[in-house]
């Protein structure tokens, strides 16, 4: 199938992209990896009048640690995270996500920031950003602003990025040595969106109690959702299987998934429990803090 | 190279894993598929589809579409009707099909209008702008609802009912009496869901009327000759004015058997606009214009206490969608569903089937299946496990007790087939040993004690292929024989032509092997040409696993005919009488004089240089009408682990032991088995054309119709036994479809075996995680202590 | 400079009709630069097939699901050419299946697919081999699981993947053997 016609704007710098977006307003749309947008355009489910291609902006393609954050640029591909040895070594949550996003080829074009901005409730990076307490850097009229991921995700396919603005970066706090995570995903096959998934990240205090917990679920509501009650239940506690089970039972209480071909609401709700439970267990195993 | 160890001796060309002759062009991106064909000055066509499953069409306005830059024409049913091509006969012969929706649409995505434009993009822009005014009607998307006739779907037909036909075979009263007298009777409703063949290359065509007014029709067809004859019937164009060329096909699996409305629209456009027209299906068009299966079956099996089978009764409701476009032979409206007695001795059997229209896409194509054999095989193999479970017998012991024995062939079944040959017990024994059944049972017992869900599933299926003998089989009246033409050149190389059409099966290699073996020539020196109706002899094409049983037989007999002609020339060369020669070690040898011989290569040269009193040349054409069908069989074993919390099934091992009779190329046979198993796996666990309550098709592309990737697909183990067909010229049966026919039952039986400690008896395919999860949860709630 | 650099809108005569949103696209395909004025909405796969005339790269779906259109971008990055606009590849390097065999000699990946019967209908084969090449570039000694995972963006309907896995294993062996035989590539 063939997309509808559009005007193409090639941006070579963030300024050029921003100017084009300002000029075209709601008609303009950022083209990053295009891995969700282009299929949607082929089905003519999306028909932007103007595409602002930011792929040529080499200065937005970076993956680096700076000021306590992992900084992921707007054109940084999923594959860059998947194959960076230092990311694999120290970012267990991100590593387990980057291996299951879409399919291996799509990950070479798809971008992390683009996925977060697309804000599909079944996308993998939004729950990940919630669990890891990420921050999105947005370029607006007033310059740059930083929006915590909880505020960034507004509604399905809607974010804090306003008309004429663009997201430049996702920042993830660098995990310390006592932080581990896990992404648990049920998909019908490689390349499918998640039927249900859970992102989990835990940090321990020196005494083995839980210092910080990030727990979020994918495809369980209009947007990725933080399971705050489960997080609160864990903080300050010593991890036991009993406690993990209790925490995982908080997930289905807030989940409001839609029934679709991937499963009934009842099934997906139960899977939030199972996957949060498995994610917590795996994170703690990675921390060497719990035995089965 | 291959894992398959055949039981047959390796010969000069047969039984060898020769690398495929067709591969170099595919490997270099030089295949010639339909979308690679472009004719000068061609137009592109795009179709308008109905968003409604059932609606009246009140108006079609194409004025906005014609404003698109590059727009050339829009055609609707009105224009087609004016040319007398508004309707297509279906292959079945029982119905006709609208080319473009004629006053009303009967299924979602039905073709409503055709747009022709200078570019492909413009054609799609046009299709988006054709304004159709629909009046939605009540939707009937369930055959059980259709049978009430409350909503009449096809007022165009004389019979004012949604019932299409009844078909039955066997002895109903004897079966009923035997069931009533049986110690045990199991009853189960089992559905074989609606699925799609989904070859990676969608269908398409390029149509041109050349300077001589002759239709040059390039099309993705598994049966080019049938297309030519059918086009003559639809369009009234004489057959000599039609040339059908089927280029390289990117898979078919039955999807490229029907004649689709798009083809007729492309030809009509080419005729009216006097320019070539190209139409390539979108994936959505491919997914929504045909289907396979969709049988809703009720089975009853009777048995005595010791497990001896007494009777089988099947009642089936078939959902045919909007038109009865099933690609079944005329006399077999339910295909070869009568093979439902499987590999077992049933003293009594009766099968009944009623087919209905619904608001779903038409089809009923043979998806990697010899006309409804898959449904039948799945049903009996699933039901045998249910019976074994009820009788608390090992499923292999129940099968062993009831197998048709080796010494009973040819075996007349109660449902009118005569099985040619088989050794079911031997094949099953090979499988049990190779999979290590005893150890698996031990492992399973240990796991069950720990509450873990592990299952072992069997399928010991029998298939019927090779349609078929002209006394029984025809499509649109054309008997289902096949032709083969062989020409040997002076240097001993040659060309082979058949009426079949490979879609990846490797005919360019295996056909050469058959002929080379019969003639003692080098298979590398033959080219094989298929798919061009101007050059190939008539044949019914490649589907329903019929190529080797029918065309393969034609080739072997044609080669033997050439050998007989060669014998005369050899006699002339050796200056002896014809009857003094014997064909020995691939040479003509004077009987009793080992040194006195000529090779076929020498004879070939002589045929053109020194034929003596014989007619020069060495070539022949032969049509083969098989005396019977062939009956491949096999034993498949699946070993699965089921995740109790998520319902996820992991197929840990899968072994296929196939008996396809004589094997031409073990490497190719093994590849066919791997592919068929993967499609069987997909049907068992993933693939389904589902509909919602409103009749919306939920599987219109590869995001929702789940084709397995390398990661989901299990690693396949294979083995072979060899029971040649007694009546086939080289003893071959067929294999392309066996794995797709036989494997779904093995997968499902394994999952149900895993869940049997919980009391689960049956789950309909596809066995999605959720369905398995729901069955486990339901069982746990019903019998909380069941684990 | 802040002015948006729009691609030159040529308003060119395209197949005999006036079409807006025409852009000039220049792509180096298999070492040869192909420059055309095309609609901005043209997908890379159609540029490769119809503008460059290289029909070994196929189309099998509309949803970026099947991978039969896979080509290598800028060396060894596999991309689905149906999920890129041609204009996105402007100024970049694309390698298709037609680049593999040199002077009639099959590339080790092609040879391996042939030897191991890793293809049947051949429709997925070009994309499958391009992905396999990228995989082997990154991981010269992949396990069966690595191969199955690495190829999971490419569908095959015929082979059931067993023999594709074997083909990639053979190619891995052949390619590492040939790089070991090349003294300039050896470490010691």
JSON list of N, CA and C in Angstrom, two decimals, chain B residues 28-64:
[
{"chain": "B", "resi": 28, "resn": "UNK", "atom": "N", "xyz": [20.37, -15.21, -6.25]},
{"chain": "B", "resi": 28, "resn": "UNK", "atom": "CA", "xyz": [20.95, -13.97, -6.75]},
{"chain": "B", "resi": 28, "resn": "UNK", "atom": "C", "xyz": [19.91, -12.88, -6.98]},
{"chain": "B", "resi": 29, "resn": "UNK", "atom": "N", "xyz": [18.71, -13.12, -6.49]},
{"chain": "B", "resi": 29, "resn": "UNK", "atom": "CA", "xyz": [17.67, -12.11, -6.68]},
{"chain": "B", "resi": 29, "resn": "UNK", "atom": "C", "xyz": [17.21, -12.02, -8.12]},
{"chain": "B", "resi": 30, "resn": "UNK", "atom": "N", "xyz": [17.38, -13.12, -8.86]},
{"chain": "B", "resi": 30, "resn": "UNK", "atom": "CA", "xyz": [17.03, -13.09, -10.29]},
{"chain": "B", "resi": 30, "resn": "UNK", "atom": "C", "xyz": [15.79, -13.92, -10.58]},
{"chain": "B", "resi": 31, "resn": "UNK", "atom": "N", "xyz": [15.05, -14.27, -9.54]},
{"chain": "B", "resi": 31, "resn": "UNK", "atom": "CA", "xyz": [13.76, -14.91, -9.78]},
{"chain": "B", "resi": 31, "resn": "UNK", "atom": "C", "xyz": [12.88, -13.95, -10.55]},
{"chain": "B", "resi": 32, "resn": "UNK", "atom": "N", "xyz": [11.86, -14.50, -11.18]},
{"chain": "B", "resi": 32, "resn": "UNK", "atom": "CA", "xyz": [10.97, -13.66, -11.98]},
{"chain": "B", "resi": 32, "resn": "UNK", "atom": "C", "xyz": [9.55, -13.82, -11.44]},
{"chain": "B", "resi": 33, "resn": "UNK", "atom": "N", "xyz": [9.23, -13.02, -10.42]},
{"chain": "B", "resi": 33, "resn": "UNK", "atom": "CA", "xyz": [7.92, -13.11, -9.78]},
{"chain": "B", "resi": 33, "resn": "UNK", "atom": "C", "xyz": [6.97, -12.11, -10.45]},
{"chain": "B", "resi": 34, "resn": "UNK", "atom": "N", "xyz": [5.72, -12.20, -10.09]},
{"chain": "B", "resi": 34, "resn": "UNK", "atom": "CA", "xyz": [4.71, -11.44, -10.84]},
{"chain": "B", "resi": 34, "resn": "UNK", "atom": "C", "xyz": [4.98, -9.94, -10.81]},
{"chain": "B", "resi": 35, "resn": "UNK", "atom": "N", "xyz": [5.40, -9.42, -9.65]},
{"chain": "B", "resi": 35, "resn": "UNK", "atom": "CA", "xyz": [5.59, -7.96, -9.59]},
{"chain": "B", "resi": 35, "resn": "UNK", "atom": "C", "xyz": [6.89, -7.53, -10.29]},
{"chain": "B", "resi": 36, "resn": "UNK", "atom": "N", "xyz": [7.68, -8.51, -10.72]},
{"chain": "B", "resi": 36, "resn": "UNK", "atom": "CA", "xyz": [8.89, -8.18, -11.47]},
{"chain": "B", "resi": 36, "resn": "UNK", "atom": "C", "xyz": [8.58, -7.98, -12.96]},
{"chain": "B", "resi": 37, "resn": "UNK", "atom": "N", "xyz": [7.34, -8.32, -13.34]},
{"chain": "B", "resi": 37, "resn": "UNK", "atom": "CA", "xyz": [6.96, -8.23, -14.76]},
{"chain": "B", "resi": 37, "resn": "UNK", "atom": "C", "xyz": [6.29, -6.88, -15.01]},
{"chain": "B", "resi": 38, "resn": "UNK", "atom": "N", "xyz": [6.88, -6.12, -15.91]},
{"chain": "B", "resi": 38, "resn": "UNK", "atom": "CA", "xyz": [6.30, -4.82, -16.26]},
{"chain": "B", "resi": 38, "resn": "UNK", "atom": "C", "xyz": [6.21, -4.74, -17.77]},
{"chain": "B", "resi": 39, "resn": "UNK", "atom": "N", "xyz": [5.04, -4.36, -18.26]},
{"chain": "B", "resi": 39, "resn": "UNK", "atom": "CA", "xyz": [4.88, -4.23, -19.70]},
{"chain": "B", "resi": 39, "resn": "UNK", "atom": "C", "xyz": [4.84, -2.75, -20.06]},
{"chain": "B", "resi": 40, "resn": "UNK", "atom": "N", "xyz": [5.30, -2.47, -21.24]},
{"chain": "B", "resi": 40, "resn": "UNK", "atom": "CA", "xyz": [5.34, -1.09, -21.71]},
{"chain": "B", "resi": 40, "resn": "UNK", "atom": "C", "xyz": [3.97, -0.45, -21.65]},
{"chain": "B", "resi": 41, "resn": "UNK", "atom": "N", "xyz": [3.93, 0.78, -21.11]},
{"chain": "B", "resi": 41, "resn": "UNK", "atom": "CA", "xyz": [2.69, 1.55, -21.16]},
{"chain": "B", "resi": 41, "resn": "UNK", "atom": "C", "xyz": [1.59, 0.97, -20.26]},
{"chain": "B", "resi": 42, "resn": "UNK", "atom": "N", "xyz": [2.01, 0.22, -19.24]},
{"chain": "B", "resi": 42, "resn": "UNK", "atom": "CA", "xyz": [0.99, -0.45, -18.42]},
{"chain": "B", "resi": 42, "resn": "UNK", "atom": "C", "xyz": [0.30, 0.52, -17.45]},
{"chain": "B", "resi": 43, "resn": "UNK", "atom": "N", "xyz": [-0.95, 0.20, -17.17]},
{"chain": "B", "resi": 43, "resn": "UNK", "atom": "CA", "xyz": [-1.71, 0.90, -16.13]},
{"chain": "B", "resi": 43, "resn": "UNK", "atom": "C", "xyz": [-1.65, 0.07, -14.86]},
{"chain": "B", "resi": 44, "resn": "UNK", "atom": "N", "xyz": [-1.94, 0.72, -13.75]},
{"chain": "B", "resi": 44, "resn": "UNK", "atom": "CA", "xyz": [-2.01, 0.03, -12.46]},
{"chain": "B", "resi": 44, "resn": "UNK", "atom": "C", "xyz": [-3.46, 0.03, -11.98]},
{"chain": "B", "resi": 45, "resn": "UNK", "atom": "N", "xyz": [-3.81, -1.05, -11.34]},
{"chain": "B", "resi": 45, "resn": "UNK", "atom": "CA", "xyz": [-5.18, -1.16, -10.86]},
{"chain": "B", "resi": 45, "resn": "UNK", "atom": "C", "xyz": [-5.18, -1.29, -9.33]},
{"chain": "B", "resi": 46, "resn": "UNK", "atom": "N", "xyz": [-6.13, -0.61, -8.71]},
{"chain": "B", "resi": 46, "resn": "UNK", "atom": "CA", "xyz": [-6.37, -0.78, -7.27]},
{"chain": "B", "resi": 46, "resn": "UNK", "atom": "C", "xyz": [-7.86, -1.01, -7.09]},
{"chain": "B", "resi": 47, "resn": "UNK", "atom": "N", "xyz": [-8.20, -1.78, -6.05]},
{"chain": "B", "resi": 47, "resn": "UNK", "atom": "CA", "xyz": [-9.61, -2.13, -5.84]},
{"chain": "B", "resi": 47, "resn": "UNK", "atom": "C", "xyz": [-10.19, -1.37, -4.65]},
{"chain": "B", "resi": 48, "resn": "UNK", "atom": "N", "xyz": [-11.47, -1.10, -4.76]},
{"chain": "B", "resi": 48, "resn": "UNK", "atom": "CA", "xyz": [-12.23, -0.51, -3.65]},
{"chain": "B", "resi": 48, "resn": "UNK", "atom": "C", "xyz": [-12.90, -1.67, -2.92]},
{"chain": "B", "resi": 49, "resn": "UNK", "atom": "N", "xyz": [-12.80, -1.69, -1.59]},
{"chain": "B", "resi": 49, "resn": "UNK", "atom": "CA", "xyz": [-13.36, -2.79, -0.81]},
{"chain": "B", "resi": 49, "resn": "UNK", "atom": "C", "xyz": [-14.43, -2.30, 0.14]},
{"chain": "B", "resi": 50, "resn": "UNK", "atom": "N", "xyz": [-15.37, -3.17, 0.41]},
{"chain": "B", "resi": 50, "resn": "UNK", "atom": "CA", "xyz": [-16.45, -2.79, 1.31]},
{"chain": "B", "resi": 50, "resn": "UNK", "atom": "C", "xyz": [-16.01, -2.84, 2.77]},
{"chain": "B", "resi": 51, "resn": "UNK", "atom": "N", "xyz": [-16.31, -1.78, 3.52]},
{"chain": "B", "resi": 51, "resn": "UNK", "atom": "CA", "xyz": [-16.03, -1.85, 4.95]},
{"chain": "B", "resi": 51, "resn": "UNK", "atom": "C", "xyz": [-17.10, -2.66, 5.69]},
{"chain": "B", "resi": 52, "resn": "UNK", "atom": "N", "xyz": [-18.21, -2.92, 5.03]},
{"chain": "B", "resi": 52, "resn": "UNK", "atom": "CA", "xyz": [-19.33, -3.63, 5.67]},
{"chain": "B", "resi": 52, "resn": "UNK", "atom": "C", "xyz": [-19.35, -5.10, 5.27]},
{"chain": "B", "resi": 53, "resn": "UNK", "atom": "N", "xyz": [-19.75, -5.97, 6.20]},
{"chain": "B", "resi": 53, "resn": "UNK", "atom": "CA", "xyz": [-19.85, -7.39, 5.85]},
{"chain": "B", "resi": 53, "resn": "UNK", "atom": "C", "xyz": [-21.14, -7.71, 5.07]},
{"chain": "B", "resi": 54, "resn": "UNK", "atom": "N", "xyz": [-22.16, -6.89, 5.22]},
{"chain": "B", "resi": 54, "resn": "UNK", "atom": "CA", "xyz": [-23.42, -7.17, 4.56]},
{"chain": "B", "resi": 54, "resn": "UNK", "atom": "C", "xyz": [-24.14, -5.84, 4.38]},
{"chain": "B", "resi": 55, "resn": "UNK", "atom": "N", "xyz": [-24.37, -5.46, 3.16]},
{"chain": "B", "resi": 55, "resn": "UNK", "atom": "CA", "xyz": [-24.98, -4.14, 2.92]},
{"chain": "B", "resi": 55, "resn": "UNK", "atom": "C", "xyz": [-25.52, -4.06, 1.51]},
{"chain": "B", "resi": 56, "resn": "UNK", "atom": "N", "xyz": [-26.53, -3.23, 1.34]},
{"chain": "B", "resi": 56, "resn": "UNK", "atom": "CA", "xyz": [-26.96, -2.89, -0.01]},
{"chain": "B", "resi": 56, "resn": "UNK", "atom": "C", "xyz": [-26.10, -1.73, -0.50]},
{"chain": "B", "resi": 57, "resn": "UNK", "atom": "N", "xyz": [-25.81, -1.75, -1.79]},
{"chain": "B", "resi": 57, "resn": "UNK", "atom": "CA", "xyz": [-25.09, -0.61, -2.36]},
{"chain": "B", "resi": 57, "resn": "UNK", "atom": "C", "xyz": [-26.11, 0.28, -3.04]},
{"chain": "B", "resi": 58, "resn": "UNK", "atom": "N", "xyz": [-26.25, 1.49, -2.52]},
{"chain": "B", "resi": 58, "resn": "UNK", "atom": "CA", "xyz": [-27.26, 2.38, -3.08]},
{"chain": "B", "resi": 58, "resn": "UNK", "atom": "C", "xyz": [-26.70, 3.22, -4.20]},
{"chain": "B", "resi": 59, "resn": "UNK", "atom": "N", "xyz": [-25.42, 3.56, -4.08]},
{"chain": "B", "resi": 59, "resn": "UNK", "atom": "CA", "xyz": [-24.84, 4.41, -5.11]},
{"chain": "B", "resi": 59, "resn": "UNK", "atom": "C", "xyz": [-23.31, 4.32, -5.09]},
{"chain": "B", "resi": 60, "resn": "UNK", "atom": "N", "xyz": [-22.73, 4.44, -6.25]},
{"chain": "B", "resi": 60, "resn": "UNK", "atom": "CA", "xyz": [-21.27, 4.53, -6.32]},
{"chain": "B", "resi": 60, "resn": "UNK", "atom": "C", "xyz": [-20.94, 5.78, -7.13]},
{"chain": "B", "resi": 61, "resn": "UNK", "atom": "N", "xyz": [-20.17, 6.69, -6.51]},
{"chain": "B", "resi": 61, "resn": "UNK", "atom": "CA", "xyz": [-19.83, 7.95, -7.19]},
{"chain": "B", "resi": 61, "resn": "UNK", "atom": "C", "xyz": [-18.31, 8.00, -7.36]},
{"chain": "B", "resi": 62, "resn": "UNK", "atom": "N", "xyz": [-17.88, 7.96, -8.60]},
{"chain": "B", "resi": 62, "resn": "UNK", "atom": "CA", "xyz": [-16.43, 7.92, -8.84]},
{"chain": "B", "resi": 62, "resn": "UNK", "atom": "C", "xyz": [-15.90, 9.26, -9.33]},
{"chain": "B", "resi": 63, "resn": "UNK", "atom": "N", "xyz": [-16.71, 10.32, -9.23]},
{"chain": "B", "resi": 63, "resn": "UNK", "atom": "CA", "xyz": [-16.27, 11.59, -9.81]},
{"chain": "B", "resi": 63, "resn": "UNK", "atom": "C", "xyz": [-15.03, 12.14, -9.11]},
{"chain": "B", "resi": 64, "resn": "UNK", "atom": "N", "xyz": [-14.99, 12.05, -7.79]},
{"chain": "B", "resi": 64, "resn": "UNK", "atom": "CA", "xyz": [-13.81, 12.57, -7.07]},
{"chain": "B", "resi": 64, "resn": "UNK", "atom": "C", "xyz": [-12.58, 11.75, -7.43]}
]
